[in-house]
C-alpha positions as CSV (number, residue, x, y, z in Angstrom):
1,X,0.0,0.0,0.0
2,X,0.9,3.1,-1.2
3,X,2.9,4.7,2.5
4,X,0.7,7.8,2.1
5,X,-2.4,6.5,2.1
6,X,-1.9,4.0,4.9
7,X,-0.9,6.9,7.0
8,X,-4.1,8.9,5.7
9,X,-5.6,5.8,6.8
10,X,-4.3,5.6,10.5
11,X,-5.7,8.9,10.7
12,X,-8.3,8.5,9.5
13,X,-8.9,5.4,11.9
14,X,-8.1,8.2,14.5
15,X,-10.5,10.8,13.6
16,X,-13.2,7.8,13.8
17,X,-12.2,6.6,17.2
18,X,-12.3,10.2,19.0
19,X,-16.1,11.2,17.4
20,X,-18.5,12.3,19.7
21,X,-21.2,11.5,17.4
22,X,-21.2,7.7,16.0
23,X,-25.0,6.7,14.8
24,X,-24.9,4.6,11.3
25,X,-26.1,7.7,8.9
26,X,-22.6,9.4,10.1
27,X,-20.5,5.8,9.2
28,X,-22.6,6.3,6.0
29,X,-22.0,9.8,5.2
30,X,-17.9,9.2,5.9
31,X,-17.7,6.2,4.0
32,X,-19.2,8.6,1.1
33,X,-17.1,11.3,1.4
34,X,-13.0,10.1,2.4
35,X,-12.1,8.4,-0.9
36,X,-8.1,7.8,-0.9
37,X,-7.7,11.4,-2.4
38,X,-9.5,13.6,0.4
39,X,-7.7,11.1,3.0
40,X,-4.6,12.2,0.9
41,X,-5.8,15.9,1.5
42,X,-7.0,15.6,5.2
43,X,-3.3,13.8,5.8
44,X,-1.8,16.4,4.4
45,X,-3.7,19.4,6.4
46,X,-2.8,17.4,9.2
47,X,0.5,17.3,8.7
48,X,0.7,21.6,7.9
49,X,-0.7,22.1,11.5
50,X,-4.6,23.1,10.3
51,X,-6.1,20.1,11.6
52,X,-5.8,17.4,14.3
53,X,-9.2,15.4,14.5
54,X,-12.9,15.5,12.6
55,X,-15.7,15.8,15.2
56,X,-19.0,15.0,13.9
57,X,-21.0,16.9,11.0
58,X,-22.4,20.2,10.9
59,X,-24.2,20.2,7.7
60,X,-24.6,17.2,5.0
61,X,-25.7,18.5,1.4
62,X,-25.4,16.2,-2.4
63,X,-22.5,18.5,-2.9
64,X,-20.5,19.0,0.1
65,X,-20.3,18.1,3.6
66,X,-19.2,20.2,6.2
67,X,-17.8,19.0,9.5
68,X,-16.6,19.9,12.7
69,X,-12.5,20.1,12.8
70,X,-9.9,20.3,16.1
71,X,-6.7,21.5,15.7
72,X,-3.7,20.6,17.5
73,X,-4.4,24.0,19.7
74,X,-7.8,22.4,20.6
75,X,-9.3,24.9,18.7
76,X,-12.6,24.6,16.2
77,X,-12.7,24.9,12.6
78,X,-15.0,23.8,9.8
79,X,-13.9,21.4,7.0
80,X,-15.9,21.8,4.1
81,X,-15.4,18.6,1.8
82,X,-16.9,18.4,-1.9
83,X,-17.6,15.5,-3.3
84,X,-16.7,14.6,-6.5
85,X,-19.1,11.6,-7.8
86,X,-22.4,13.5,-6.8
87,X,-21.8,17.5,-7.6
88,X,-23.8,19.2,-10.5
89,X,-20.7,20.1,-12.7
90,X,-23.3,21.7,-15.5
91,X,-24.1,24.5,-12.4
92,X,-20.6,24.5,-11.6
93,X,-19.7,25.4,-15.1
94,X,-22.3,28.1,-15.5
95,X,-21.2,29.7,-12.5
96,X,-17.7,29.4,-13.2
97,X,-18.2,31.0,-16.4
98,X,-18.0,34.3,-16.8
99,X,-15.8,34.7,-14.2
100,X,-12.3,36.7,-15.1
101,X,-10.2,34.9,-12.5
102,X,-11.0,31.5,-13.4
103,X,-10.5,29.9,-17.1
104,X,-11.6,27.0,-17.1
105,X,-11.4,24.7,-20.1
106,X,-11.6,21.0,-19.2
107,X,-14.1,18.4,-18.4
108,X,-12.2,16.9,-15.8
109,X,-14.7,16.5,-13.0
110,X,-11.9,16.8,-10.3
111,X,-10.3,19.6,-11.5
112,X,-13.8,21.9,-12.0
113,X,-14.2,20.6,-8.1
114,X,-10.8,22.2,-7.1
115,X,-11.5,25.2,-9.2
116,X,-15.1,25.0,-7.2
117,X,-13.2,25.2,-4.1
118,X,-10.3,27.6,-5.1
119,X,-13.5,29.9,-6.1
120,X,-15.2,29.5,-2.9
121,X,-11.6,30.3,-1.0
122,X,-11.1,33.3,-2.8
123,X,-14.5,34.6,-2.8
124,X,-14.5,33.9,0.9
125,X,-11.2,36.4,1.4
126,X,-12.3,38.9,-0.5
127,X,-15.4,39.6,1.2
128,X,-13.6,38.9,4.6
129,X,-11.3,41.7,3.2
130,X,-14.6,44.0,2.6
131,X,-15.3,43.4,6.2
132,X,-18.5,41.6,5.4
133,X,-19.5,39.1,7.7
134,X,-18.4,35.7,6.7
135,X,-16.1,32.8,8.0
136,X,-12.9,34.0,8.1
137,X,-11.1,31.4,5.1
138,X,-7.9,29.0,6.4
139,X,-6.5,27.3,3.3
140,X,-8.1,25.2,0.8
141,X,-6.4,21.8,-0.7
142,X,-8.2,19.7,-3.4
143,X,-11.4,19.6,-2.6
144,X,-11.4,20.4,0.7
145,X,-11.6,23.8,2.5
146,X,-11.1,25.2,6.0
147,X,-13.3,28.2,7.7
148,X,-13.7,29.6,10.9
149,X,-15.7,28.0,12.6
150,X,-19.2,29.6,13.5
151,X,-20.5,28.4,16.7
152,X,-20.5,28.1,20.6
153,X,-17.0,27.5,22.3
154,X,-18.0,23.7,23.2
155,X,-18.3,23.3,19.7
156,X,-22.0,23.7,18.7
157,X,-22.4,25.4,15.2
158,X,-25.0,28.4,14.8
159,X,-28.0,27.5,13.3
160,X,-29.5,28.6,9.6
161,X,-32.2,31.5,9.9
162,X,-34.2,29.1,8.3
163,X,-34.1,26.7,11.3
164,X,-33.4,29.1,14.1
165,X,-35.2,32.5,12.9
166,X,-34.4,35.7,14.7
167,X,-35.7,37.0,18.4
168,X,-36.1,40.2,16.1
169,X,-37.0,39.9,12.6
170,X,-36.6,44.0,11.8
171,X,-33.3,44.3,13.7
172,X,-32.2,41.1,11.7
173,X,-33.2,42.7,8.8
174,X,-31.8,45.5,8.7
175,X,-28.2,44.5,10.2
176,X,-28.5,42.0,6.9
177,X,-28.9,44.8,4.8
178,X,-25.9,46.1,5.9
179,X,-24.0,43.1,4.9
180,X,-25.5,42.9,1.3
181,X,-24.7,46.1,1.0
182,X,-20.5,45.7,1.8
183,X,-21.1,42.4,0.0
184,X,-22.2,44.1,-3.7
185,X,-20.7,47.4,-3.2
186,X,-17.4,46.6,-1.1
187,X,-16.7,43.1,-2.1
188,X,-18.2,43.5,-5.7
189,X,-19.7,40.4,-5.7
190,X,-23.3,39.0,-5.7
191,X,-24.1,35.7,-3.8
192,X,-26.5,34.2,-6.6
193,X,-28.2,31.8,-3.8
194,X,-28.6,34.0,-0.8
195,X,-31.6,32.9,1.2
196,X,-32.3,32.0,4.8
197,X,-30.4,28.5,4.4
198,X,-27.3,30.4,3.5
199,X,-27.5,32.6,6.1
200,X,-26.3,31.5,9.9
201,X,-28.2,33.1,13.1
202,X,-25.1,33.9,15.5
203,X,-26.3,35.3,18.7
204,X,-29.5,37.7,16.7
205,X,-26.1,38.5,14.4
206,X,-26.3,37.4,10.6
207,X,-23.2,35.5,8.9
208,X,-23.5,34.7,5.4
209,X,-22.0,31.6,4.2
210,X,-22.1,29.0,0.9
211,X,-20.1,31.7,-1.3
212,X,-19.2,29.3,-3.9
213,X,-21.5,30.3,-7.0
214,X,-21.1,33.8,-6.1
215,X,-20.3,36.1,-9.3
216,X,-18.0,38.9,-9.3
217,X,-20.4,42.6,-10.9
218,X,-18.2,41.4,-14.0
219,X,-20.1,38.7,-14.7
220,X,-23.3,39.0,-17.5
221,X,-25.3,37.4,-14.9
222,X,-24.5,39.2,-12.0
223,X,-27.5,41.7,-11.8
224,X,-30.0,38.7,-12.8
225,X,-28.5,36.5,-9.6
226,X,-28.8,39.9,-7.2
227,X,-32.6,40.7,-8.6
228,X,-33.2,36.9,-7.7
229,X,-31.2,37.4,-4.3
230,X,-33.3,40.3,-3.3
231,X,-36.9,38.7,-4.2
232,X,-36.0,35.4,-2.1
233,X,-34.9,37.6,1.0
234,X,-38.1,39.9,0.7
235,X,-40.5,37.1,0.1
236,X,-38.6,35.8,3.4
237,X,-38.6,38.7,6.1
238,X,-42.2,39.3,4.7
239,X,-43.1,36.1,6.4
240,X,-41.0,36.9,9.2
241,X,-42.9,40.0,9.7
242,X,-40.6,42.6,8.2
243,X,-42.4,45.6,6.3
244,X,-39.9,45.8,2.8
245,X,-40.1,45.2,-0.7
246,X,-37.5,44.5,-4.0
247,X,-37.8,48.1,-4.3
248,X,-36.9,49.6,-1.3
249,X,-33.8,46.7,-0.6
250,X,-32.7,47.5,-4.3
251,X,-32.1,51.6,-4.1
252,X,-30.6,50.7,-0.4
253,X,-28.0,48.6,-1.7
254,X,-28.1,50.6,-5.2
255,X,-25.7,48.4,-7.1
256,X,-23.5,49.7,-9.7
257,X,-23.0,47.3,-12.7
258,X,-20.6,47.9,-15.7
């Protein structure tokens, strides 16, 4: 056996054996998701000091999983890990399109998944740069990448709006606006699937997260994903009590297209 992977595999016998969390669905989902290439990658963090041990999923999704990292520190991160058989590479590619920073002319499944990722890094540091409020990016390998971690200090992640809506709707609202403000204006980017799944409920405080599709202004589509953006989060708050309208968000954020 290939040394590499039978030390990925030691540790990944060792991430196993310190889980808090061990029901079948979990077995199942990690059987899915380390293939010897991720193990490769996870090894590999390891080894650069990012990561120690995997503790338990925060989020499971047909494209990615996210789970609960440790570092050596004893200090949380999240490990986002894409998986290559079951991604939509068709929406990868029309999102990837467009895009000046990328160029991407293959139809190599695995290497549109580490551009995917690459994306996702990058969009995640620029609009951590812009000082809009997202998980602070740690390196990306493969198809794997590291965040901040967005949680409790024992370790339990903040909830989607969707499942854990705010104390107070308006005052949600409007620190939101803020944010998609800095993140068209500041960041010059456009999320393209912002809704209340994407959107994390940290102590009444929004973060935004799943930044993968999003478009730079550049992009012909860029306007069309931020008109879509806006009439998902109105049709939201609306429900949640908030008076607003497309109107009203779009002069706010007043968007300024090439």
């Amino acid at each position: 056996m290939d040394p590499k992977v039978a030390k990925a595999d030691q540790k990944h016998a060792k991430i196993h054996s310190e889980k808090r969390r061990k029901d079948n669905s979990e077995r199942k989902t990690g059987n899915e998701i380390f293939d010897k290439i991720t193990l490769e990658t996870l090894y590999k963090l390891a080894n650069q000091g990012h990561i120690d041990i995997l503790n338990g999923a925060i989020s499971t999704g047909k494209e990615a999983n996210v789970l609960t990292g440790i570092t050596d520190d004893e200090k949380f991160v999240a490990v986002k890990i894409y998986r290559i058989a079951t991604s939509d590479f068709k929406k990868m590619d029309y999102y990837l399109k467009g895009d000046p920073r990328f160029n991407i002319k293959t139809k190599n499944k695995r290497k549109i998944i580490y551009s995917w990722v690459t994306k996702e890094f990058k969009n995640l540091t620029r609009l951590y740069d812009a000082g809009v409020t997202v998980p602070k990016p740690i390196t990306s390998a493969n198809n794997v990448l590291l965040i901040e971690f967005i949680g409790d200090e024992d370790g339990n992640p903040a909830q989607p709006v969707k499942n854990q809506p705010p104390q107070d709707p308006e005052d949600f609202w409007n620190q939101l606006l803020v944010q998609l403000k800095m993140f068209v204006n500041d960041a010059k980017l456009v999320h393209g699937d912002l809704s209340n799944y994407n959107i994390l409920n940290l102590d009444e405080k929004p973060v935004i997260i799943d930044v993968s599709q999003s478009v730079v202004l550049d992009n012909p589509i860029s306007k069309e994903l931020l008109e879509r953006d806006i009439n998902t989060l109105v049709r939201e708050y609306t429900k949640l009590g908030v008076e607003t309208s497309f109107k009203e968000v779009w002069e706010y954020v007043d968007p300024k297209f090439n």
